[in-house]
PDB file of C-alpha atoms and ligand atoms in Angstrom:
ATOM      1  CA  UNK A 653      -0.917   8.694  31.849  1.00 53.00           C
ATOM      2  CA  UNK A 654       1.937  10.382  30.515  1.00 56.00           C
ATOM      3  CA  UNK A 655       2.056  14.942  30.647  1.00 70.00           C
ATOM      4  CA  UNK A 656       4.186  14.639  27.550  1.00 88.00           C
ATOM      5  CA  UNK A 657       7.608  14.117  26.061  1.00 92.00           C
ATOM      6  CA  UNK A 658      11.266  15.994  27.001  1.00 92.00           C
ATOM      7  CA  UNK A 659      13.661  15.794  24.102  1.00 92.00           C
ATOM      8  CA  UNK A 660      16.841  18.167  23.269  1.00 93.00           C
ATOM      9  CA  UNK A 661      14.853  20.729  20.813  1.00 89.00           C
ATOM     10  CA  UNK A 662      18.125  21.281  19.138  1.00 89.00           C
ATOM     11  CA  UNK A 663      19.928  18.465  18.821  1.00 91.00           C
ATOM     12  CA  UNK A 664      20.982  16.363  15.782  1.00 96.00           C
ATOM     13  CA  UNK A 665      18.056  13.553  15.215  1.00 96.00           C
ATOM     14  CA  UNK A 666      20.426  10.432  16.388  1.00 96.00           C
ATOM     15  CA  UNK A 667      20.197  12.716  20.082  1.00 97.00           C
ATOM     16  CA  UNK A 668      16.623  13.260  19.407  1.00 97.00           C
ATOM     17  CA  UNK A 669      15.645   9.582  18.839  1.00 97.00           C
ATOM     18  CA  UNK A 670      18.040   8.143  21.639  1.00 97.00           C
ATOM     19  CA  UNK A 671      15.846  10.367  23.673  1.00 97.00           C
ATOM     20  CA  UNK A 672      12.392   9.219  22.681  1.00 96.00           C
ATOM     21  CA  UNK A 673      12.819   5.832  22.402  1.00 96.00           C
ATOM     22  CA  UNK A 674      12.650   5.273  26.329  1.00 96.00           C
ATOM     23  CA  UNK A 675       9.693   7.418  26.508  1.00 96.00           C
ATOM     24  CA  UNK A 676       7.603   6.149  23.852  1.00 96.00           C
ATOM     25  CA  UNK A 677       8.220   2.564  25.638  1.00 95.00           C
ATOM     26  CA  UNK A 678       6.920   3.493  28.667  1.00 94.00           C
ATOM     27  CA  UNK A 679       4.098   5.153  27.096  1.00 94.00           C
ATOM     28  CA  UNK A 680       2.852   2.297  25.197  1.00 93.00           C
ATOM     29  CA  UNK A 681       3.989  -0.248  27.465  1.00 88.00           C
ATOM     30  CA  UNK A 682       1.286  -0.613  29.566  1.00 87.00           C
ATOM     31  CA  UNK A 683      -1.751   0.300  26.959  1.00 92.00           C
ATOM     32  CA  UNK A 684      -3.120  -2.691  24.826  1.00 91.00           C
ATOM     33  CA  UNK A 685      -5.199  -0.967  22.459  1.00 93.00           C
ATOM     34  CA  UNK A 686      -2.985  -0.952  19.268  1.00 94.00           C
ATOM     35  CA  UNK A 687      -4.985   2.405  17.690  1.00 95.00           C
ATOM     36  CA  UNK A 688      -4.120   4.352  20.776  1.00 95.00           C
ATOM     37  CA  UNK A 689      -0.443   3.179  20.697  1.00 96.00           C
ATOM     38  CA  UNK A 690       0.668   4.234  17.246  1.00 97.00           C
ATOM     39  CA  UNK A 691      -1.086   7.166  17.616  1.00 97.00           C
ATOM     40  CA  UNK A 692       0.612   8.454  20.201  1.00 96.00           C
ATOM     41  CA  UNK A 693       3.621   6.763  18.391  1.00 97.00           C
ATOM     42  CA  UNK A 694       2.912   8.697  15.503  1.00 98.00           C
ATOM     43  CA  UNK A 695       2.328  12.287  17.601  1.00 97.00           C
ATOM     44  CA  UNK A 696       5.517  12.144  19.606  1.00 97.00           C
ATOM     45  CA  UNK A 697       7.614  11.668  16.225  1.00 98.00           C
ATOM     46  CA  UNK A 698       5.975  14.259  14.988  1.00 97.00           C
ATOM     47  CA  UNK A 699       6.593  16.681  17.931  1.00 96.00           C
ATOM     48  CA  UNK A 700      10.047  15.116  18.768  1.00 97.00           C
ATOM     49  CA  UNK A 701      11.260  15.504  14.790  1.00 96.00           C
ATOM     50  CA  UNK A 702       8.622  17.633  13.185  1.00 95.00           C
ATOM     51  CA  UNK A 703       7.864  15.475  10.161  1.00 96.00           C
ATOM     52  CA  UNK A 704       5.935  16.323   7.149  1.00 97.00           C
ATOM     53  CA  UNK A 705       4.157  13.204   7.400  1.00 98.00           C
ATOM     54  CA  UNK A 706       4.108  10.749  10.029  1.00 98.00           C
ATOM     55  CA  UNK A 707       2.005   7.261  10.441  1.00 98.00           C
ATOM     56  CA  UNK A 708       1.471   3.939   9.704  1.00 98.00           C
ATOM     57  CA  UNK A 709      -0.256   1.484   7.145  1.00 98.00           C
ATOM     58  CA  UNK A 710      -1.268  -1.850   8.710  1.00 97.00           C
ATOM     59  CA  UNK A 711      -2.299  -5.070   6.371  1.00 96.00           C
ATOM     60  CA  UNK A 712      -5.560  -5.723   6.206  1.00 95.00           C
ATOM     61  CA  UNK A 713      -8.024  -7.310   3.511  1.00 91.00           C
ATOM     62  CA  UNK A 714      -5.686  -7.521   1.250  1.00 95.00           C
ATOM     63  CA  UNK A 715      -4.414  -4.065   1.425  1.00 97.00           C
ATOM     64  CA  UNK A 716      -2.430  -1.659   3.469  1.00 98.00           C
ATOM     65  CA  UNK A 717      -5.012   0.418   5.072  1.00 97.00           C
ATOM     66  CA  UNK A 718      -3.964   3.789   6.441  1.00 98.00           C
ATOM     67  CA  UNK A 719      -3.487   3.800  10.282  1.00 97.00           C
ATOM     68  CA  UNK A 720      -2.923   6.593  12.905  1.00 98.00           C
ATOM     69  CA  UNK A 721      -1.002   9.616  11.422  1.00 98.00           C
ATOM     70  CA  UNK A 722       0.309  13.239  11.794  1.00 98.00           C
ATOM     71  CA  UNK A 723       0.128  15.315   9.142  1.00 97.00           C
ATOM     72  CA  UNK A 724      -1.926  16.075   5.584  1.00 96.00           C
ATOM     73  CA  UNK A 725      -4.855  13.571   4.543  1.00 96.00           C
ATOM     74  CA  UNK A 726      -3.690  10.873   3.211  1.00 96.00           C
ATOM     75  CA  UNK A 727      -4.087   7.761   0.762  1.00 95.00           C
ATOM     76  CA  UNK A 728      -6.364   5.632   2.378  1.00 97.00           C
ATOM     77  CA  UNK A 729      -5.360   1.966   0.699  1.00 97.00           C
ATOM     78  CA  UNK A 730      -2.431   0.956  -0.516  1.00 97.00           C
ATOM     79  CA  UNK A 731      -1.951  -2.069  -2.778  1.00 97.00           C
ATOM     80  CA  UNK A 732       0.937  -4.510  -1.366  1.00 96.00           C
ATOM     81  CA  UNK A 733       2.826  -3.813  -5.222  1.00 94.00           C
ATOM     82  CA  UNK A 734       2.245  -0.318  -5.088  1.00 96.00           C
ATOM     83  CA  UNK A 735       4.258   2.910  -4.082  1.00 97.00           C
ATOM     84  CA  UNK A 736       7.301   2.960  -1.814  1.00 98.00           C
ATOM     85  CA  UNK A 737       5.358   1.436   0.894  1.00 98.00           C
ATOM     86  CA  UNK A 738       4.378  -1.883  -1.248  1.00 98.00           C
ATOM     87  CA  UNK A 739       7.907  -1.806  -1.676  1.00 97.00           C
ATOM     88  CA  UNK A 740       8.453  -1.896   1.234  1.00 98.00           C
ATOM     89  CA  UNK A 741       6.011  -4.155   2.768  1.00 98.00           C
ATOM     90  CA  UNK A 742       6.906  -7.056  -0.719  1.00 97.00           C
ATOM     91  CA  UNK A 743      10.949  -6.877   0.358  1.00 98.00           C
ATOM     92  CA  UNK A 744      10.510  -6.738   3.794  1.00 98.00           C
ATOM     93  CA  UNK A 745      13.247  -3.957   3.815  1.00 98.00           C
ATOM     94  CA  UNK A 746      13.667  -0.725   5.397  1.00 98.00           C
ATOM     95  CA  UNK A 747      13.678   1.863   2.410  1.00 98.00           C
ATOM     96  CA  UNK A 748      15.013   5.621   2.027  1.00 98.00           C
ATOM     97  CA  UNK A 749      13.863   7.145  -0.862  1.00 98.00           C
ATOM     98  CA  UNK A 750      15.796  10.327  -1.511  1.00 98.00           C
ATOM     99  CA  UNK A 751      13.520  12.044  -4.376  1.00 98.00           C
ATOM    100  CA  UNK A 752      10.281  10.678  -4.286  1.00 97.00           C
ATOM    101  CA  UNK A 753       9.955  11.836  -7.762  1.00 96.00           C
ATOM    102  CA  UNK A 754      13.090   9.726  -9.091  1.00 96.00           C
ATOM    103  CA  UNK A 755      11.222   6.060  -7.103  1.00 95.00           C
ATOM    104  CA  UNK A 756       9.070   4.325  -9.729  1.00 92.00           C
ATOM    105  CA  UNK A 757       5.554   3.824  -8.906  1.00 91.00           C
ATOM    106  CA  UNK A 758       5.506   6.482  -6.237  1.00 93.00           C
ATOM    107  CA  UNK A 759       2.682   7.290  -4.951  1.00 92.00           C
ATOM    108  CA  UNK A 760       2.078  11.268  -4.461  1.00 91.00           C
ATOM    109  CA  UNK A 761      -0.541  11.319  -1.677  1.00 89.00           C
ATOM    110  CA  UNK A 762       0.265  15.374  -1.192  1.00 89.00           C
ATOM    111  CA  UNK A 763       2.529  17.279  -3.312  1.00 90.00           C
ATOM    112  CA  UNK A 764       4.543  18.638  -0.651  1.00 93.00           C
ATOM    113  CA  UNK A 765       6.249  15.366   0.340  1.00 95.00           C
ATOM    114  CA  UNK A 766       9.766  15.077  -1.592  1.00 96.00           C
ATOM    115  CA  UNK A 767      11.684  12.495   0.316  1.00 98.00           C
ATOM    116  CA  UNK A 768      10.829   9.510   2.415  1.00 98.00           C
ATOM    117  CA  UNK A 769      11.760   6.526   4.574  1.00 98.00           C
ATOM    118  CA  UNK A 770       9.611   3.056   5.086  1.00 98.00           C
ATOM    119  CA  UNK A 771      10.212   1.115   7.230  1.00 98.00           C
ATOM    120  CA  UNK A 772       8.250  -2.876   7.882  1.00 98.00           C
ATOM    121  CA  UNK A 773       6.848  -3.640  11.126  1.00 97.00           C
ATOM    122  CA  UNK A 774       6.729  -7.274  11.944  1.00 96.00           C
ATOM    123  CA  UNK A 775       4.099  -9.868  13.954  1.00 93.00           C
ATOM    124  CA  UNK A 776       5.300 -12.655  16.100  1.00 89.00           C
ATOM    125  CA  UNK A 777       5.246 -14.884  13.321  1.00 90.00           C
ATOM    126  CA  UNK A 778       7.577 -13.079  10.981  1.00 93.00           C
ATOM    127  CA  UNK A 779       4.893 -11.526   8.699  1.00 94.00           C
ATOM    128  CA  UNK A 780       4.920  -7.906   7.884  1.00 96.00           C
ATOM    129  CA  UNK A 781       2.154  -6.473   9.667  1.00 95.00           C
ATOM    130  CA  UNK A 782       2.433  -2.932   8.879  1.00 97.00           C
ATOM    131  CA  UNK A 783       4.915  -0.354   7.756  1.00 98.00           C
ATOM    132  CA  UNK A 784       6.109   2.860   9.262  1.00 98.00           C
ATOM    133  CA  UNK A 785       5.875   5.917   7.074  1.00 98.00           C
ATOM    134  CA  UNK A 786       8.143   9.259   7.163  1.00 98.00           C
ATOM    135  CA  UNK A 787       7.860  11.590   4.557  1.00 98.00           C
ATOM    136  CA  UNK A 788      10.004  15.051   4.636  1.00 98.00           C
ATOM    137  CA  UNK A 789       9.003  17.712   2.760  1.00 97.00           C
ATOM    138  CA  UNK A 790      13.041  18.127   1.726  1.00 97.00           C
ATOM    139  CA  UNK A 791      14.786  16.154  -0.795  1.00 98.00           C
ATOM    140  CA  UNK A 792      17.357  13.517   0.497  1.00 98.00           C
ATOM    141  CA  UNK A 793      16.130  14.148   4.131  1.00 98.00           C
ATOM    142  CA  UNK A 794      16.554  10.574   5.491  1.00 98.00           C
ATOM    143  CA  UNK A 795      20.150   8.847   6.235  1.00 98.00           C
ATOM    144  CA  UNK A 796      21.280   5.660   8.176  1.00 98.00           C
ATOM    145  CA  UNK A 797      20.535   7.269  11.663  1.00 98.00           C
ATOM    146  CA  UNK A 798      16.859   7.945  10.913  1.00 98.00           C
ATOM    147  CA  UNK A 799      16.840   4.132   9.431  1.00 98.00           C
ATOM    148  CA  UNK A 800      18.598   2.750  12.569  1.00 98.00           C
ATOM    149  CA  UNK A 801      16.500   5.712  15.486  1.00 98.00           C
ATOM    150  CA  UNK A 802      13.291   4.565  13.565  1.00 98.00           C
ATOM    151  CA  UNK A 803      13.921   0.914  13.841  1.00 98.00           C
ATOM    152  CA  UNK A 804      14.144   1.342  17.811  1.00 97.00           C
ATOM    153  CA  UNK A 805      10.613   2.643  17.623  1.00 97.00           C
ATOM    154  CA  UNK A 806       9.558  -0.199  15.566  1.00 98.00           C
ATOM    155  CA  UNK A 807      11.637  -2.823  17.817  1.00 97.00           C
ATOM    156  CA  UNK A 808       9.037  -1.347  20.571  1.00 96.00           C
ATOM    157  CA  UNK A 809       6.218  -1.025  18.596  1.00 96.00           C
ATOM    158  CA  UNK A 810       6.603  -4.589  17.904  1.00 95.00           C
ATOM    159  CA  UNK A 811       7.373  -5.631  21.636  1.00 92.00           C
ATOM    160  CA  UNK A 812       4.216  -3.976  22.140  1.00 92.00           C
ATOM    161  CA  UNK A 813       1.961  -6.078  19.684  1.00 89.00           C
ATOM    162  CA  UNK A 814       2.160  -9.160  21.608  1.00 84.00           C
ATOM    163  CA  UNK A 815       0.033  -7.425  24.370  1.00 81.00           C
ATOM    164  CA  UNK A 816      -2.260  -5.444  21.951  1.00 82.00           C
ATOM    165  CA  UNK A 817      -5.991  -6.429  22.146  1.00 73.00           C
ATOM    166  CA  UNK A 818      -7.131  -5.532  18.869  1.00 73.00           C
ATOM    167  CA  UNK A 819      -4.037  -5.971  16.766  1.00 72.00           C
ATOM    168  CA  UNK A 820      -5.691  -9.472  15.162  1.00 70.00           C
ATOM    169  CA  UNK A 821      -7.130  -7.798  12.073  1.00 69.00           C
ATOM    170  CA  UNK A 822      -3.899  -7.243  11.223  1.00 69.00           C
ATOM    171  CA  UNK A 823      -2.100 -10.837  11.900  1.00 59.00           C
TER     172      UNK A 823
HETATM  173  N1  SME B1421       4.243   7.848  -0.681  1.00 74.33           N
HETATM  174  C1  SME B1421       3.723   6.604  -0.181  1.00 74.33           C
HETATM  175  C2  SME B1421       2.249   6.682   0.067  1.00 74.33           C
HETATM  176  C3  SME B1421       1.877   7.094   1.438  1.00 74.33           C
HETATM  177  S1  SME B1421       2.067   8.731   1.722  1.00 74.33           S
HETATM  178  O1  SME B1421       3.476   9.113   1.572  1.00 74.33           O
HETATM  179  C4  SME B1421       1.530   9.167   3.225  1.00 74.33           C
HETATM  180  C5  SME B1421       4.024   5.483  -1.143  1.00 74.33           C
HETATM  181  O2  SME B1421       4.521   5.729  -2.255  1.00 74.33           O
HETATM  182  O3  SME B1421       3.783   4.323  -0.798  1.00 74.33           O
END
């Protein structure tokens, strides 16, 4: 069982995320429960990078259903053409959206959030399975290093999938 993270308080977020990477792997490595794993995904990027809003939607009936999570309640079920997420999950792309207000079909689940970054989360067979969500509550707050220090996470999250016990709801 892990005390908790180290990370460089100070340091620019590529630092921050070459830091955490290691340590969320070992922390979800050996745990197969999937709800336990991205939350404690979800609270060391919170803690590590102090995010406005932090989590995960995961495909399921249809939808994308809202997962574990840091930060303000949030939308609960999210249609797979809807908001940056749907966007997200129907291109299969990674996407930074600079002014949430300027993205079409946006969905505003708390007025502080003002810029975000989705990225998809794949299954063994290629399918999305879920997405990662980041919102900030600055504008233009997500670059190429939070697309390329989030898509380590994901790399592990997926690693860890093939292992998870209760991750079949989502496949
Ligand atoms: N803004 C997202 C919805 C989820 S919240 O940001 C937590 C979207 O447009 O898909």
């Amino acid at each position: 069982m892990a005390e908790g993270i180290v990370f460089s308080k100070t340091a620019e977020r590529a630092v921050i995320y070459a830091e955490i990477g290691p340590q969320i792997d070992a922390l979800i490595a050996g745990e197969a429960d999937l709800t336990a794993n991205l939350a404690n995904v979800a609270a060391v990027l919170n803690e590590a990078l102090g995010f406005f809003w932090v989590g995960f939607y995961l495909r399921k009936d249809g939808q994308l259903v809202l997962g574990p999570f840091q930060g303000p309640v949030a939308c609960t079920r999210i249609n797979f053409d809807a908001g940056v997420c749907g966007h997200c999950y129907t291109t299969r792309q990674t996407v930074i959206v600079p002014n949430v207000d300027e993205f079409p079909g946006h969905i505003a689940c708390s007025s502080g959030s003002k810029s975000e970054i989705v990225l998809p989360i794949f299954n063994d067979t290629g399918e999305v399975f879920g997405v990662l969500d980041v919102d900030s509550d600055k504008l233009n707050d997500f670059s190429q290093v939070d697309a390329s220090g989030l898509a380590e996470i994901v790399r592990i999250i997926e690693n860890s999938l093939r292992m998870s016990t209760n991750a079949a709801v989502h496949l």
